[in-house]
C-alpha positions in Angstrom: 20.9 6.7 0.4 18.8 7.6 -2.7 16.2 4.9 -2.3 15.2 2.7 0.7 14.2 0.0 -1.8 17.2 0.2 -4.1 20.0 -2.4 -4.5 22.2 -1.0 -1.7 19.2 -1.0 0.7 18.2 -4.5 -0.3 21.8 -5.7 0.3 21.9 -4.1 3.8 18.6 -5.6 4.8 19.6 -9.1 3.6 23.3 -9.3 4.4 23.5 -7.2 7.6 20.2 -8.2 9.2 19.0 -11.4 7.5 15.7 -9.9 6.2 13.0 -7.4 7.0 11.5 -9.3 9.9 14.8 -9.6 11.6 15.5 -6.0 11.0 12.3 -4.9 12.6 13.1 -7.0 15.7 16.3 -5.1 16.4 15.2 -1.6 15.5 13.7 -0.8 18.9 17.1 -1.3 20.5 18.7 1.3 18.2 16.1 3.9 17.2 14.0 5.8 19.7 10.4 6.6 18.9 11.2 10.4 18.8 14.1 9.7 16.4 11.8 7.8 14.0 9.1 10.5 14.2 11.7 13.1 13.1 11.3 11.7 9.6 7.7 12.9 9.4 7.2 15.6 12.1 8.5 18.3 9.8 5.8 17.7 7.2 3.5 20.5 8.2 6.2 23.2 8.0 7.4 21.7 4.6 11.0 22.2 5.5 13.0 19.0 5.6 15.6 19.2 8.4 19.2 19.1 7.2 20.1 16.2 9.5 17.3 14.1 8.0 18.6 14.8 4.4 22.1 13.9 5.5 21.2 10.5 7.1 23.2 7.7 5.4 23.4 4.0 5.2 22.1 1.8 8.1 20.9 4.8 10.2 18.8 6.0 7.3 17.4 2.5 6.8 16.6 1.9 10.5 14.5 5.1 10.9 12.7 4.5 7.6 11.8 0.8 8.5 10.8 1.8 12.0 8.0 3.9 10.4 7.1 1.0 8.0 6.8 -1.3 11.0 4.3 1.1 12.6 2.2 1.0 9.4 1.7 -2.7 10.0 -1.1 -1.5 12.3 -2.7 0.8 9.7 -1.6 -0.1 6.2 -4.1 2.2 4.5 -4.9 5.0 6.9 -3.7 8.6 7.2 -0.6 7.3 8.9 0.4 5.6 5.7 -0.2 8.8 3.8 2.0 10.9 5.9 4.9 8.4 6.0 4.7 8.0 2.2 4.5 11.7 1.5 7.3 12.7 3.8 9.7 10.0 2.7 9.0 10.4 -1.0 10.0 14.1 -0.6 13.1 13.2 1.4 14.4 10.8 -1.2 13.3 13.0 -4.1 15.3 15.9 -2.6 18.3 13.7 -2.2 18.1 12.6 -5.9 18.0 16.2 -7.0 21.0 17.1 -4.9 22.9 14.0 -6.1 22.0 14.7 -9.7 21.4 11.1 -10.7 18.8 8.3 -10.5 21.3 5.6 -11.1 21.1 3.2 -8.1 17.5 3.7 -7.3 15.0 0.8 -7.2 13.8 1.6 -10.8 16.4 0.0 -13.1 17.4 3.2 -14.9 20.7 3.5 -16.7 22.5 6.6 -17.9 22.3 6.9 -21.7 25.7 6.1 -23.2 27.2 8.6 -25.6 26.1 8.1 -29.2 23.2 5.8 -28.2 20.6 8.0 -29.8 21.1 8.9 -33.5 22.0 12.6 -33.9 19.0 13.3 -36.1 16.6 11.9 -33.5 18.3 13.7 -30.6 18.1 17.0 -32.5 14.4 16.6 -32.9 13.6 15.2 -29.5 15.8 17.5 -27.4 15.2 20.5 -29.7 18.9 21.3 -29.8 18.3 23.3 -33.0 16.3 25.8 -30.9 18.8 28.5 -30.2 16.5 30.4 -27.9 16.4 27.7 -25.3 18.4 28.3 -22.2 21.0 25.8 -20.9 18.7 24.8 -18.1 15.8 24.2 -20.5 18.1 22.1 -22.7 19.2 20.1 -19.7 15.5 19.3 -18.9 14.8 18.1 -22.4 17.9 15.9 -22.6 17.1 12.1 -22.8 19.6 11.2 -20.0 18.1 7.9 -18.9 17.0 4.6 -20.4 15.2 1.6 -19.0 14.5 -1.8 -20.6 11.0 -1.7 -22.2 9.8 -4.7 -20.2 10.5 -3.0 -16.9 9.2 0.3 -18.2 5.8 -1.1 -19.2 5.3 -2.5 -15.6 5.3 1.1 -14.4 4.1 3.2 -17.3 0.4 4.1 -17.6 0.5 6.3 -20.6 0.7 5.7 -24.4 4.0 4.4 -25.9 3.5 7.2 -28.5 4.6 9.6 -25.8 8.0 7.8 -25.4 11.1 7.5 -27.5 11.7 3.7 -27.9 14.8 2.2 -29.5 16.4 -1.3 -29.5 14.2 -2.5 -26.6 14.7 0.5 -24.4 12.5 3.5 -23.4 14.5 6.8 -23.2 13.5 9.4 -20.6 14.2 13.0 -19.5 15.2 13.5 -15.9 11.6 14.6 -15.2 10.2 11.5 -16.8 12.6 9.3 -15.0 11.7 10.8 -11.6 8.0 10.3 -12.3 8.7 6.6 -13.1 10.8 6.3 -9.9 7.9 7.8 -7.9 5.6 5.1 -9.2 8.1 2.5 -8.4 8.6 3.9 -4.9 4.9 3.7 -4.1 4.7 0.1 -5.5 7.6 -1.0 -3.3 6.1 0.9 -0.4 2.8 -1.0 -0.8 4.6 -4.3 -1.1 6.5 -3.7 2.1 3.5 -2.5 4.1 1.4 -5.5 2.9 4.1 -7.9 4.0 4.4 -6.3 7.4 0.6 -6.3 7.9 0.8 -10.1 7.9 3.3 -10.2 10.8 2.0 -7.4 12.9 1.1 -9.7 15.8 4.8 -10.7 16.1 6.1 -7.1 16.3 7.3 -5.5 19.6 5.0 -3.1 21.4 7.4 -0.3 20.2 5.7 -0.2 16.8 2.2 0.1 18.2 3.3 3.1 20.3 5.0 4.6 17.3 1.8 4.1 15.3 -0.2 6.0 17.9 2.2 8.9 17.7 2.1 8.8 13.9 -1.6 9.1 14.1 -1.3 12.4 16.0 1.0 13.8 13.4 -1.2 12.6 10.5 -4.4 14.0 12.0 -2.8 17.4 12.5 -1.3 17.5 9.1 -4.5 16.4 7.3 -7.0 18.0 9.6 -8.5 20.0 6.6 -8.7 16.8 4.5 -9.6 14.3 7.2 -13.4 14.6 6.7 -13.1 14.3 2.9 -10.7 11.4 2.9 -12.2 9.2 5.6 -10.2 6.3 7.0 -10.1 2.6 7.4 -12.8 2.5 10.1 -16.0 0.6 10.3 -18.4 1.7 7.6 -21.0 0.2 5.2 -19.7 -2.4 2.9 -18.5 -1.3 -0.6 -19.3 -4.4 -2.8 -17.8 -2.7 -5.8 -14.4 -2.6 -4.1 -14.3 -6.3 -3.2 -11.5 -8.5 -4.5 -12.2 -11.0 -7.3 -12.2 -14.0 -5.0 -14.9 -12.5 -2.8 -17.1 -11.5 -5.7 -16.9 -15.1 -7.1 -18.0 -16.4 -3.7 -20.9 -13.9 -3.5 -22.1 -15.2 -6.9 -22.5 -18.8 -5.6 -20.2 -21.7 -6.3 -20.4 -25.4 -7.0 -20.8 -28.0 -4.2 -17.1 -28.7 -3.9 -16.3 -25.1 -3.1 -19.3 -24.1 -1.0 -18.0 -24.6 2.5 -14.7 -22.9 1.9 -16.1 -20.0 -0.2 -19.0 -19.3 2.1 -18.0 -20.3 5.6 -14.3 -19.7 5.5 -13.7 -16.9 3.1 -17.0 -14.9 2.9 -17.8 -15.0 6.6 -14.4 -13.8 7.7 -14.0 -11.2 4.9 -17.4 -9.6 5.3 -17.3 -9.5 9.1 -13.9 -7.9 9.3 -14.5 -5.6 6.3 -17.7 -4.3 7.9 -16.9 -4.3 11.6 -13.1 -4.0 12.0 -11.3 -3.6 8.7 -8.0 -2.6 10.3 -7.8 -4.8 13.5 -5.0 -3.9 15.8 -4.4 -7.6 16.6 -5.5 -11.0 15.4 -7.3 -12.0 18.7 -9.9 -9.2 18.5 -13.5 -10.2 19.2 -16.7 -8.9 17.6 -17.8 -7.5 21.0 -14.7 -5.4 21.0 -16.0 -3.7 17.9 -19.8 -3.4 18.3 -22.2 -2.8 21.2 -25.0 -5.1 19.8 -25.4 -7.8 17.1 -27.8 -5.7 15.0 -25.2 -4.9 12.3 -24.2 -8.6 12.0 -27.8 -9.7 11.8 -28.9 -7.0 9.3 -25.8 -6.4 7.1 -23.5 -9.5 7.3 -25.5 -12.6 7.9 -28.1 -12.0 5.1 -25.3 -11.5 2.5 -23.7 -14.8 3.6 -27.1 -16.6 3.5 -27.9 -15.2 0.1 -24.5 -16.2 -1.3 -25.0 -19.7 0.2 -28.4 -19.9 -1.5 -26.9 -19.1 -4.9 -24.6 -22.1 -4.6 -25.4 -25.3 -6.5 -27.0 -26.9 -4.7 -28.0 -24.2 -2.1 -25.7 -24.6 0.9 -28.1 -23.9 3.7 -30.9 -26.0 2.2 -28.4 -28.9 1.8 -26.6 -28.3 5.1 -28.9 -26.3 7.5 -26.5 -26.9 10.4 -23.9 -24.8 8.5 -25.5 -21.7 10.0 -24.1 -22.7 13.3 -20.7 -23.0 11.7 -21.0 -19.4 10.4 -21.5 -18.2 14.0 -18.6 -20.4 15.1 -16.3 -18.7 12.5 -17.6 -15.3 13.8 -16.3 -16.2 17.3 -19.6 -17.1 19.0 -19.1 -20.9 19.4 -21.3 -23.5 17.7 -24.7 -21.9 18.1 -27.6 -20.6 16.0 -28.9 -18.1 18.6 -25.9 -16.2 19.9 -25.7 -13.2 22.3 -23.0 -10.6 22.3 -21.7 -12.1 25.5 -20.9 -15.3 23.6 -18.4 -13.4 21.5 -15.0 -15.0 22.2 -16.3 -18.5 22.8 -14.5 -19.4 19.6 -12.0 -17.6 17.4 -13.2 -14.9 15.1 -11.4 -16.2 12.0 -9.4 -13.8 10.0 -9.7 -13.9 6.2 -7.3 -16.5 4.7 -4.2 -15.3 2.9 -4.2 -15.3 -0.9 -1.7 -18.2 -0.8 -4.1 -20.3 1.2 -7.0 -19.5 -1.1 -4.9 -20.6 -4.1 -4.0 -23.8 -2.4 -7.4 -24.7 -1.0 -9.8 -23.2 -3.6 -7.9 -22.3 -6.7 -11.1 -21.7 -8.6 -11.7 -18.7 -6.4 -8.4 -17.1 -7.3 -8.7 -15.0 -10.5 -6.4 -12.1 -9.9 -7.0 -8.7 -11.5 -4.4 -6.0 -11.8 -5.1 -4.6 -8.3 -4.2 -8.0 -6.8 -0.5 -7.3 -7.5 1.6 -7.2 -4.2 -1.6 -8.1 -2.2 -1.3 -11.0 0.3 -4.8 -11.0 1.8 -8.2 -10.1 0.4 -8.8 -7.7 3.3 -5.7 -5.6 2.4 -7.0 -5.5 -1.2 -10.3 -4.0 0.1 -8.4 -1.6 2.4 -6.2 -0.4 -0.4 -9.2 0.2 -2.7 -10.9 2.2 0.1 -7.8 4.2 0.7 -7.3 5.1 -3.0 -10.9 6.1 -3.4 -10.9 8.2 -0.2 -7.6 9.9 -1.3 -9.1 10.7 -4.7 -12.2 12.1 -3.1 -10.1 14.2 -0.7 -7.9 15.5 -3.6 -10.8 16.0 -5.9 -12.8 18.2 -3.5 -9.8 20.0 -2.2 -8.2 21.0 -5.5 -4.4 20.6 -5.6 -2.9 18.0 -3.2 -0.9 19.0 -0.2 2.0 17.1 -1.6 1.9 18.8 -5.0 1.6 22.3 -3.5 4.5 21.8 -1.1 6.7 20.0 -3.6 6.3 23.0 -5.9 7.0 25.5 -3.2 9.9 23.5 -1.9 11.7 23.3 -5.3 11.0 26.9 -6.2 12.2 28.2 -2.9 
């Protein structure tokens, strides 16, 4: 299989198993944890095992989705990084061996003969340069095209860098592979975000697999671990908050106050600060902290200030709402909780984006980073992850992936 998100993979998931959720439920019966780990355990050596490269069809899909299921417990941690890196290299190598990108998730087509005017082809592919070797000529050949509307969804550069004709962008093999890699990561994010929402329903198999993945990831990234950080409890990064949370922080009109402050802001801030990547939905604050100091110093004041920015100020208008804040934090209806009270009510998880749109549409003003995100907390986790990865790469020079990809292809 050239792409676990391509048309053939989608057909197998839908027709053979009935969907991703159903597929994940049966995987533990067919794929052992060690077999799933084989897809990533080679990463430190850089040598992809032959039997992994030769996996086909359903077997390939089962082992890949086993790892995705494990990432439901850590969508933006080092575990995600190692699964993404390993599988990107596996499928990249298969594409190079097969010699085509037709059939991957990116809707690329082979360029029909005569599609490009000969004068343009001569200039673009430098076919008049007699000193170019056959291999160099092959690399310059515009062998793929993609409809411009699909191309623009993935392309981040200027259109001046691309040959465009009759509604299509034309690409070299290298350009097409780069576009596919962006598509792979986007599909990867979409799948992981979807599974994050159903992690409580997944068999214990995936939690055990996640723990084993963590061991591999920490060993592989031990030199980068300190630079990259992880999705653990840490001071709040207000600049990385999703648009809906920023709107709530700025204060809202009376009809939105209770939802924006008590429902959204209370749940988001508390999880983002104390337990951004909870292993389960029934976690309590006392499972995450040893005293209430961080809640009283870093979370409650932010909620109170946001409530006071509302029109009219929420807590002046409804002073009893402070008790409701503690109730949503899991301490029961009180205004003077102790840590032992944690668990007297449910610590409410941030509402999904679909619920925010339904109950408070004025809060939902998506930006470009909201794409494929289903919950405000995963938006924050993703932004933290990307910033930590950039920091790790910036301080460490060339990325591990880039160095190993180059060595692998030159070897």
